[in-house]
Amino acid sequence: MFEIAMLVSSVCGVLVAIWLLWRAGKQSDLQALAGFAIMMAIWCFGHVVMFQGFERVGIYMILANPLMPTFFLHFAILFVNSGTAKEPMLDRLYKMVPWFYLTSFAVVLQSWWIGAGDAISTPYTKAFFVFTHAGLWNLVYTVFIGVLAHGVLMFGWYRHAGNKKRSILAMCGVGAWGLLLATSFVFPSFGISWFPYPMLLLPTYLLLLVYAVVRYQILSVNAFANRALLWFAMMMVLLCVIAVISVVSGRIGLQALSNVPSWQLWLYSLLILVVAALVYQPLSRLVARLIYPGASLNETVLDTWSSQLKEVKEWSELVEVGECLLSKQIRHKVAIQLQSLTTADEDKTNALALRISRSDSGWHFVLVGWNDASPGMRLTAEVFASLFSTSCGLLERSLALAAAERKRLDEQHLVELGSLSAAMAHELRNPLNIIAMASYDAPVETRQHIQTQLKRADRLVSDMLVYSGGLSLQFSATPLRALVASIVAQSNTEGVEYELNIDDSIELEADPQRLQQVFINLIDNALSFLRNTPEGKLCIKAEQQTQQVVIQVHNNGPSIDASLQDVLFQPFVSKRAGGSGLGLAIVRRIVDAHGGTIRHRVDTAWPVTFELILPRYSASSHLGKPAHDTE
């Protein structure tokens, strides 16, 4: 049993080393770990050689054991010090790695020279390795390098986080397991005549060590480990079942079965288990083809579907790619009806279809017209539909993120545009002032024309400054009738009849200058149209309620086009000759800043009505308090 265990360990070491070198590529840490596996294979094979009568060769192979922890130390330094953050202490230790190898070779050569090992027979083995007194130096040096390597791992565990920290913790646990197994190796060297049972489990040490290293780096190894652990568990269960059968069979009359040695029953059963493991995959594929004829799903097909669906950037393209992939796979035309597309797209009359819909719990699919399809085609459709539904969710989130990013950029662009507009408006006033001064020497008619255009330009500049800048509100008690009356009195109302139906007691807590600007814009807008209207009338009414004041500005000018209703308060929308298109936008901004609302009403007796609803008091009593800034 000991010889078989050592032989299995040797074979495992060689296979693991080959696999690591194959997967390592240019990863020097895995190359060093492969060196450790090779040295462990040599060390274990030395015991096998000794059992076969080649004692001197076996002793030489076992005395090479200082190279094992040296390779592991090399691996530990590279593994812990990999990544962006380098540790100066480990950098210095890495520069000493060649000296560690040189020292280990020197210890091995010196052990060979002085005869540091010998072979003895024990009650359990015919040839077992022991250290001589001169060879204790070899053992001490090997233990020292092993402790140093695990010290490097513990340092890495302290410094790192995430998967690397988990890997290091797993390696330290496996190292403790290896120490427990290897302890029995030195018992005969100290005169302890015990059979080295723990060494029978040495194959597990190497496999567990490599798995602890690569399970977070090479994900495919986890699937292999999952299958291996499953079959190992089945083997253990089988061993227990055979033990029970051996005990019970004689008592229930199966004497022939009870006479069969237990190890033969276990060996036969193990052979059946191995055969079952070998034929499981082929039989599984064969049964799948019998039950689902025509279905040829495998990892390659699923990867192709997943990769092509992930590359899609819009809904119509997703449907087109999905229909192409599924139709090609089952060799039959299939339509995909997506809930988010048009009705015409959902009314396809193909015999086979996938209906994908969205609900609060996510995306779902329904197979339409698949009742006469073969089981294989239906299975393929269900798998594809499940993957397609997942792709719909991913695309939905991707488009939502893209829309949010575009909105953020648009808002940023508007902020930058507002700042630019304010700066340009400020700069325009200088040349306008120069033009105004230069026009004093011009003829009277020319000067009046220039002054008219300058006033228009100044009004446009003022509107741009108000709309693009922040609003600073200075709240105070504002009598509404007095404020509106002063604006009407200063306006050119020639040919226009006006009426103020505002009670003198109505008072607002507002910014009088900003509120004045609101009524200037509304009254000027109305007068510009009423001057060309026969019997033009302007009526301003106000009604005081408990917490708010409702103000209506009526006029009998031409009604506003229905096409402008939805964009009336947006900037640069105007039917007024010479208007800036910012008047109503500024009005809404000031009203919003006061916590009120403004709207255009078409349900009154007047052709044009603007209704303002303003709170009597500010959101928090600002009366007598510092200014409140709103952007």
XYZ file of C-alpha atoms in Angstrom:
631
model
C 0.000 0.000 0.000
C 2.848 2.370 0.822
C 4.576 1.648 -2.479
C 1.339 2.189 -4.427
C 0.694 5.474 -2.600
C 4.191 6.746 -3.414
C 3.854 5.651 -7.048
C 0.489 7.414 -7.354
C 2.008 10.545 -5.791
C 4.854 10.435 -8.334
C 2.482 10.095 -11.261
C 0.291 12.903 -9.904
C 3.341 15.134 -9.511
C 4.437 14.590 -13.116
C 0.930 15.119 -14.518
C 0.380 18.242 -12.423
C 3.742 19.662 -13.523
C 2.928 19.056 -17.200
C -0.506 20.635 -16.798
C 0.908 23.672 -14.983
C 3.581 24.227 -17.633
C 0.908 23.926 -20.324
C -1.385 26.469 -18.630
C 1.341 28.694 -17.225
C 2.445 30.324 -20.483
C 4.669 33.149 -19.277
C 3.468 33.022 -15.654
C 6.712 32.444 -13.802
C 4.910 31.704 -10.520
C 3.136 28.663 -12.021
C 6.420 27.554 -13.602
C 8.026 27.572 -10.140
C 5.054 25.593 -8.798
C 5.543 23.082 -11.611
C 9.169 22.707 -10.414
C 7.873 21.970 -6.923
C 5.569 19.262 -8.334
C 8.477 17.676 -10.254
C 10.672 17.587 -7.148
C 7.857 16.050 -5.102
C 7.396 13.405 -7.826
C 11.161 12.634 -7.662
C 11.063 12.482 -3.860
C 8.100 10.062 -3.823
C 9.585 7.936 -6.606
C 12.750 7.585 -4.520
C 10.734 5.523 -2.012
C 9.416 3.326 -4.831
C 12.972 2.784 -6.131
C 14.098 1.766 -2.648
C 11.294 -0.814 -2.458
C 12.517 -2.267 -5.745
C 16.007 -2.883 -4.351
C 17.829 0.177 -5.737
C 18.467 1.613 -2.317
C 21.396 3.917 -3.162
C 19.526 5.565 -6.082
C 16.418 5.974 -3.933
C 18.425 7.569 -1.115
C 19.976 10.074 -3.523
C 16.538 10.987 -4.854
C 15.095 11.499 -1.360
C 18.103 13.550 -0.206
C 17.273 16.061 -2.955
C 14.322 17.185 -0.830
C 15.771 20.704 -0.050
C 14.960 21.634 -3.652
C 11.233 21.046 -2.984
C 10.712 23.936 -0.517
C 13.133 26.093 -2.547
C 10.872 25.871 -5.598
C 7.894 26.544 -3.332
C 9.637 29.587 -1.825
C 10.299 30.860 -5.352
C 6.607 30.380 -6.179
C 5.414 32.046 -2.949
C 7.507 35.181 -3.569
C 6.247 35.543 -7.149
C 2.641 34.814 -6.234
C 2.478 37.237 -3.305
C 4.438 40.019 -5.066
C 2.439 39.904 -8.315
C 0.149 42.781 -9.237
C 0.539 46.545 -9.299
C 1.693 47.066 -5.697
C 5.202 45.663 -5.198
C 6.655 45.047 -1.755
C 10.283 46.235 -1.350
C 11.016 43.454 1.146
C 9.818 40.783 -1.307
C 11.781 42.445 -4.115
C 14.939 42.060 -2.046
C 14.037 38.466 -1.197
C 13.385 37.722 -4.886
C 16.914 38.893 -5.744
C 18.205 36.268 -3.288
C 16.294 33.390 -4.972
C 19.342 32.302 -7.070
C 21.356 32.077 -3.858
C 18.664 29.919 -2.274
C 18.831 27.535 -5.240
C 22.642 27.483 -5.097
C 22.604 26.777 -1.362
C 20.026 23.999 -1.799
C 22.145 22.332 -4.484
C 25.152 22.598 -2.187
C 23.219 20.960 0.667
C 22.084 18.141 -1.651
C 25.623 17.547 -2.934
C 27.045 17.623 0.600
C 24.326 15.165 1.752
C 25.293 12.790 -1.058
C 28.978 13.168 -0.230
C 28.755 12.489 3.498
C 26.050 9.823 3.292
C 23.269 11.740 4.989
C 20.704 8.970 4.407
C 20.417 5.217 4.877
C 17.859 2.415 4.374
C 16.508 0.227 7.157
C 13.924 -2.524 7.341
C 10.935 -2.109 9.635
C 8.208 -4.525 10.750
C 6.002 -2.975 8.069
C 8.396 -2.221 5.192
C 11.418 -3.968 3.781
C 13.275 -0.720 2.989
C 12.556 2.682 4.484
C 14.626 5.871 4.368
C 16.186 7.308 7.541
C 18.510 10.266 8.126
C 21.922 9.593 9.619
C 23.340 11.921 12.282
C 25.219 13.802 9.566
C 22.020 14.182 7.562
C 20.088 16.131 10.178
C 21.496 19.291 8.588
C 19.606 18.368 5.399
C 16.346 18.012 7.379
C 16.830 21.247 9.330
C 17.589 23.244 6.168
C 14.546 21.788 4.393
C 12.250 22.699 7.298
C 13.756 26.202 7.469
C 13.088 26.937 3.762
C 9.553 25.529 4.105
C 8.824 27.761 7.096
C 10.248 30.768 5.223
C 8.006 30.055 2.208
C 4.902 29.850 4.374
C 6.007 33.019 6.174
C 5.977 34.785 2.796
C 2.453 33.464 2.228
C 1.294 34.765 5.600
C 2.790 38.162 4.768
C 0.827 38.109 1.511
C -2.349 37.164 3.363
C -1.873 40.231 5.552
C -1.202 42.546 2.583
C -3.697 41.327 -0.019
C -7.490 41.154 -0.264
C -10.109 39.425 -2.393
C -9.374 36.229 -4.297
C -5.626 36.375 -3.714
C -6.153 36.530 0.034
C -8.516 33.539 -0.212
C -5.977 31.587 -2.282
C -3.223 32.258 0.233
C -5.448 31.178 3.115
C -6.306 27.954 1.272
C -2.596 27.302 0.568
C -1.739 27.746 4.232
C -4.465 25.261 5.153
C -3.142 22.771 2.606
C 0.387 23.387 3.933
C -0.773 22.363 7.415
C -2.284 19.222 5.866
C 1.029 18.458 4.097
C 2.983 18.943 7.320
C 0.687 16.472 9.070
C 1.209 13.894 6.295
C 4.984 14.335 6.114
C 5.539 14.095 9.875
C 5.381 10.301 9.783
C 8.283 10.283 7.294
C 10.826 11.202 9.990
C 9.544 8.803 12.666
C 11.992 5.958 11.804
C 14.896 8.476 11.815
C 14.169 9.115 15.504
C 13.679 5.442 16.401
C 9.861 5.507 16.326
C 8.658 2.240 14.782
C 5.279 3.356 13.447
C 3.827 2.615 10.072
C 3.644 5.913 8.103
C -0.086 5.749 7.478
C -0.442 9.532 6.863
C 1.956 9.262 3.893
C -0.619 7.122 2.088
C -2.611 10.324 1.537
C 0.267 12.309 0.000
C -1.398 12.424 -3.476
C -4.138 14.596 -1.993
C -1.609 17.172 -0.751
C -0.252 18.063 -4.168
C -3.670 18.127 -5.820
C -5.167 20.290 -3.074
C -2.203 22.657 -3.183
C -2.473 23.239 -6.918
C -6.234 23.605 -6.671
C -5.863 26.220 -3.936
C -3.509 28.182 -6.200
C -5.387 28.091 -9.502
C -9.072 27.896 -8.500
C -9.376 31.703 -8.612
C -7.138 32.085 -11.693
C -8.183 29.224 -13.971
C -11.928 28.891 -13.518
C -12.214 25.734 -15.632
C -10.368 23.802 -12.919
C -13.355 24.290 -10.600
C -15.597 22.260 -12.907
C -12.994 19.489 -12.949
C -12.702 19.626 -9.162
C -16.473 19.427 -8.866
C -16.585 16.224 -10.936
C -13.552 14.726 -9.177
C -15.028 15.357 -5.740
C -18.319 13.828 -6.843
C -16.666 10.627 -8.045
C -14.465 10.455 -4.945
C -17.583 10.750 -2.749
C -19.242 7.979 -4.764
C -16.159 5.815 -4.290
C -16.280 6.326 -0.521
C -19.989 5.500 -0.442
C -19.255 2.379 -2.498
C -16.550 1.353 -0.042
C -18.994 1.661 2.848
C -21.671 -0.283 0.960
C -19.210 -3.126 0.188
C -18.184 -3.258 3.845
C -21.831 -3.599 4.891
C -22.455 -6.277 2.221
C -19.451 -8.276 3.426
C -20.813 -8.308 6.964
C -24.487 -8.892 6.202
C -24.394 -11.291 3.204
C -23.471 -14.375 5.264
C -26.243 -13.746 7.774
C -28.967 -13.535 5.124
C -27.960 -16.748 3.329
C -25.680 -15.349 0.594
C -22.752 -17.533 1.637
C -21.020 -17.432 -1.766
C -20.976 -13.645 -1.659
C -19.692 -13.583 1.916
C -16.788 -15.860 0.929
C -15.508 -13.311 -1.618
C -12.771 -11.193 -0.021
C -13.875 -7.631 0.695
C -10.978 -6.138 -1.243
C -12.076 -8.033 -4.373
C -15.640 -6.774 -4.032
C -14.357 -3.276 -3.582
C -11.958 -3.604 -6.538
C -14.704 -4.952 -8.836
C -17.067 -2.200 -7.767
C -14.372 0.424 -8.223
C -13.727 -0.916 -11.709
C -17.439 -0.598 -12.509
C -17.392 2.955 -11.155
C -14.405 3.883 -13.328
C -16.068 2.369 -16.403
C -19.245 4.306 -15.588
C -17.239 7.533 -15.324
C -15.647 6.885 -18.712
C -18.887 6.107 -20.551
C -21.055 8.701 -18.787
C -20.494 11.559 -21.243
C -20.887 9.481 -24.460
C -24.010 7.776 -23.103
C -25.410 11.117 -21.947
C -25.016 12.581 -25.434
C -26.518 9.438 -27.007
C -29.561 9.507 -24.726
C -30.034 13.242 -25.368
C -30.072 12.598 -29.117
C -32.614 9.815 -28.681
C -34.922 11.875 -26.468
C -34.341 15.197 -28.249
C -33.572 14.321 -31.863
C -32.320 17.232 -33.901
C -31.003 19.169 -30.893
C -27.263 19.729 -31.045
C -26.643 22.109 -28.160
C -23.145 22.336 -26.748
C -20.876 24.899 -25.123
C -19.643 26.168 -28.496
C -23.180 26.911 -29.707
C -24.124 28.617 -26.439
C -20.937 30.711 -26.466
C -21.642 31.762 -30.058
C -25.205 32.770 -29.186
C -24.109 34.667 -26.092
C -21.245 36.549 -27.787
C -23.304 37.618 -30.816
C -26.289 38.754 -28.735
C -24.015 40.779 -26.434
C -22.631 42.754 -29.391
C -26.096 44.089 -30.337
C -26.706 47.797 -29.650
C -30.412 48.304 -30.484
C -33.724 46.434 -30.350
C -34.313 45.899 -34.059
C -30.807 44.516 -34.471
C -31.346 42.205 -31.477
C -34.473 40.722 -33.077
C -32.731 40.332 -36.438
C -29.687 38.599 -34.948
C -31.863 36.399 -32.718
C -34.045 35.228 -35.610
C -30.961 34.454 -37.703
C -29.239 32.439 -34.930
C -32.255 30.336 -33.978
C -33.412 29.762 -37.568
C -29.936 28.627 -38.543
C -29.718 26.250 -35.571
C -33.045 24.443 -36.126
C -33.079 24.908 -39.925
C -36.532 26.472 -39.850
C -37.728 30.072 -40.107
C -38.525 31.533 -36.681
C -39.968 34.966 -35.868
C -39.230 36.841 -32.652
C -42.046 39.106 -31.445
C -40.634 41.685 -29.065
C -43.008 43.634 -26.859
C -41.057 46.891 -27.180
C -41.323 46.977 -31.000
C -44.236 48.072 -33.177
C -47.544 46.235 -33.489
C -46.725 45.374 -37.079
C -43.666 43.543 -35.836
C -45.757 41.540 -33.379
C -48.246 40.387 -36.006
C -45.894 38.145 -37.948
C -47.641 35.043 -39.213
C -44.760 32.609 -39.208
C -45.572 29.112 -38.047
C -42.900 29.273 -35.313
C -42.385 32.305 -33.123
C -40.945 33.428 -29.807
C -42.967 36.076 -27.999
C -40.762 38.059 -25.620
C -42.516 40.387 -23.166
C -41.562 42.678 -20.309
C -43.179 42.647 -16.862
C -42.345 44.063 -13.448
C -40.422 40.898 -12.577
C -38.297 40.939 -15.752
C -38.347 39.564 -19.294
C -40.340 36.418 -20.125
C -40.872 34.282 -23.221
C -43.691 32.207 -24.680
C -43.331 29.673 -27.517
C -45.985 30.276 -30.163
C -46.809 27.611 -32.758
C -44.379 24.964 -31.471
C -46.938 22.269 -30.684
C -46.016 20.205 -33.763
C -42.272 20.814 -33.455
C -39.972 17.947 -32.481
C -38.790 17.718 -28.839
C -35.259 18.608 -29.963
C -36.402 21.775 -31.735
C -38.556 22.765 -28.760
C -35.667 22.237 -26.318
C -33.390 24.349 -28.524
C -36.028 27.073 -28.683
C -36.515 27.109 -24.901
C -32.773 27.355 -24.226
C -32.365 30.105 -26.825
C -35.426 31.998 -25.574
C -34.069 31.959 -22.034
C -30.735 33.337 -23.250
C -32.516 35.877 -25.466
C -34.624 37.112 -22.519
C -31.438 37.667 -20.532
C -29.976 39.596 -23.477
C -33.107 41.777 -23.551
C -32.535 42.723 -19.921
C -28.872 43.502 -20.581
C -29.701 45.636 -23.627
C -32.432 47.469 -21.702
C -29.994 48.386 -18.941
C -27.326 49.330 -21.488
C -29.688 51.671 -23.363
C -30.911 53.202 -20.086
C -27.328 53.930 -19.033
C -26.565 55.398 -22.460
C -29.677 57.623 -22.280
C -28.732 58.794 -18.785
C -25.234 59.617 -19.994
C -26.605 61.564 -22.994
C -28.942 63.482 -20.681
C -26.049 64.321 -18.378
C -23.972 65.570 -21.307
C -26.914 67.602 -22.629
C -27.431 69.227 -19.237
C -23.734 69.959 -18.998
C -23.857 71.452 -22.486
C -26.820 73.665 -21.484
C -24.924 74.908 -18.431
C -21.898 75.717 -20.566
C -24.140 77.381 -23.179
C -25.802 79.493 -20.473
C -22.431 80.658 -19.192
C -21.319 81.466 -22.726
C -24.548 83.375 -23.431
C -24.142 85.458 -20.287
C -20.543 86.280 -21.159
C -21.470 87.261 -24.731
C -24.371 89.402 -23.517
C -22.040 91.318 -21.208
C -19.514 91.822 -24.006
C -22.187 93.035 -26.483
C -23.146 96.005 -24.312
C -19.815 97.756 -24.858
C -20.125 98.024 -28.675
C -23.829 98.955 -28.288
C -22.914 101.882 -26.040
C -20.283 103.035 -28.540
C -22.850 102.897 -31.373
C -25.335 104.905 -29.253
C -22.776 107.663 -28.581
C -21.665 107.770 -32.213
C -25.259 108.240 -33.420
C -25.690 111.631 -31.714
C -24.186 113.441 -34.734
C -26.396 111.572 -37.226
C -29.534 113.112 -38.785
C -32.650 113.031 -36.595
C -34.449 110.349 -38.591
C -31.372 108.164 -38.759
C -30.684 108.688 -35.037
C -34.232 107.669 -34.098
C -33.942 104.519 -36.209
C -30.590 103.644 -34.588
C -31.971 104.321 -31.097
C -34.962 102.037 -31.786
C -32.739 99.177 -32.884
C -30.371 99.766 -29.959
C -33.276 99.488 -27.516
C -34.300 96.269 -29.183
C -30.744 94.893 -28.919
C -30.486 96.017 -25.285
C -33.759 94.264 -24.499
C -32.437 91.070 -26.103
C -29.192 91.318 -24.104
C -31.144 91.867 -20.871
C -33.370 88.891 -21.590
C -30.351 86.684 -22.288
C -28.706 87.756 -19.030
C -31.853 87.028 -17.032
C -32.505 83.672 -18.654
C -28.895 82.386 -18.570
C -27.951 83.641 -15.109
C -29.018 82.639 -11.617
C -32.005 84.300 -9.961
C -31.340 86.095 -6.688
C -34.663 86.730 -4.924
C -35.039 89.510 -2.343
C -38.378 88.812 -0.645
C -40.431 91.669 0.752
C -44.098 92.638 1.217
C -45.301 93.705 -2.255
C -48.687 95.416 -2.867
C -49.904 93.874 -6.093
C -52.209 96.635 -7.437
C -49.637 99.392 -6.972
C -46.967 97.339 -8.749
C -49.171 96.476 -11.757
C -50.586 100.012 -12.009
C -47.117 101.552 -12.167
C -46.162 99.218 -15.036
C -49.337 100.010 -17.013
C -48.811 103.728 -16.464
C -45.298 103.557 -17.940
C -46.415 101.446 -20.910
C -47.620 102.848 -24.245
C -51.349 102.072 -24.018
C -52.412 104.474 -26.760
C -55.462 103.058 -28.530
C -55.865 100.232 -26.013
C -58.504 100.115 -23.283
C -57.287 98.570 -20.049
C -58.879 97.512 -16.752
C -57.262 96.627 -13.410
C -59.514 94.505 -11.230
C -57.119 94.089 -8.288
C -58.076 94.798 -4.691
C -55.758 97.198 -2.849
C -55.487 94.774 0.075
C -53.819 92.018 -1.948
C -50.212 91.715 -0.887
C -47.547 89.147 -1.785
C -44.315 88.138 -0.136
C -42.152 88.242 -3.257
C -39.251 89.918 -4.998
C -40.803 93.178 -6.348
C -38.193 93.686 -9.060
C -38.555 90.152 -10.420
C -42.352 90.319 -10.159
C -42.257 93.642 -11.997
C -40.303 91.945 -14.769
C -43.028 89.278 -15.051
C -45.800 91.844 -15.594
C -43.665 93.986 -17.917
C -43.184 90.985 -20.210
C -46.842 89.937 -20.106
C -48.216 93.489 -20.603
C -45.722 94.385 -23.350
C -46.535 91.152 -25.163
C -50.268 91.905 -24.991
C -49.895 95.573 -26.064
C -47.710 94.665 -29.053
C -50.656 92.708 -30.508
C -53.490 94.976 -29.239
C -52.165 98.106 -30.978
C -53.090 96.525 -34.316
C -56.450 95.227 -33.031
C -59.601 97.371 -33.326
C -61.032 98.149 -29.877
C -58.156 96.376 -28.141
C -58.753 95.583 -24.507
C -56.443 94.510 -21.684
C -57.826 93.248 -18.386
C -55.802 92.194 -15.347
C -57.680 90.508 -12.501
C -56.492 89.116 -9.167
C -58.258 87.003 -6.573
C -56.862 86.352 -3.119
C -57.318 82.884 -1.645
C -56.181 81.420 1.669
C -52.578 80.620 0.764
C -52.257 81.933 -2.780
C -53.187 84.656 -5.227
C -54.651 83.853 -8.656
C -53.848 86.497 -11.305
C -55.305 86.476 -14.831
C -54.013 88.670 -17.662
C -56.666 88.821 -20.445
C -56.586 90.474 -23.847
C -58.767 90.348 -26.949
C -55.902 90.150 -29.411
C -55.387 87.305 -31.885
C -55.545 83.853 -30.262
C -52.390 81.762 -29.970
C -51.920 78.985 -32.534
C -52.645 75.488 -31.251
C -49.231 74.391 -32.553
C -47.566 76.698 -30.000
C -49.504 75.533 -26.947
C -46.976 72.855 -25.872
C -43.866 75.011 -26.473
C -45.221 78.394 -25.453
C -42.957 78.804 -22.413
C -39.831 77.390 -24.026
C -37.043 79.782 -25.090
C -36.882 81.246 -28.603
C -40.580 80.620 -29.322
C -42.284 83.874 -30.420
C -44.820 85.195 -32.939
C -44.168 88.789 -31.946
C -42.304 90.950 -34.459
C -38.966 91.977 -32.995
C -39.378 89.720 -29.973
C -36.450 87.798 -28.488
C -38.406 84.607 -27.872
C -37.278 84.661 -24.229
C -40.054 86.704 -22.620
C -42.426 83.919 -21.595
C -39.511 81.604 -20.744
C -38.206 84.257 -18.334
C -41.691 84.744 -16.875
C -42.040 81.042 -16.146
C -38.565 80.912 -14.605
C -39.309 83.788 -12.228
C -42.724 82.364 -11.310
C -41.177 78.923 -10.674
C -38.522 80.526 -8.467
C -41.317 82.020 -6.336
C -42.936 78.590 -6.000
C -45.826 79.467 -8.299
C -47.176 78.299 -11.664
C -48.162 79.946 -14.952
C -50.276 78.588 -17.784
C -52.140 79.704 -20.884
C -55.896 79.135 -20.667
C -58.257 78.656 -23.581
C -61.437 78.076 -21.558
C -62.218 81.728 -20.719
C -64.300 84.315 -22.593
C -61.135 86.052 -23.774
C -59.071 85.012 -26.843
C -55.840 85.118 -24.815
C -55.521 84.486 -21.069
C -52.391 83.902 -18.986
C -53.051 82.701 -15.432
C -50.482 83.052 -12.657
C -50.851 81.332 -9.301
C -48.428 82.743 -6.729
C -48.133 81.815 -3.036
C -48.949 84.643 -0.639
C -45.917 83.681 1.450
C -42.566 82.178 0.489
C -41.743 78.526 1.249
C -39.958 79.572 4.420
C -40.655 83.016 5.776
C -38.032 85.109 4.017
C -39.484 88.447 5.127
C -36.694 90.468 6.678
C -34.129 87.724 6.028
C -31.130 87.651 3.678
C -31.526 86.976 -0.020
C -32.411 83.483 -1.233
C -30.491 82.335 -4.323
C -31.985 79.855 -6.733
C -30.210 78.532 -9.782
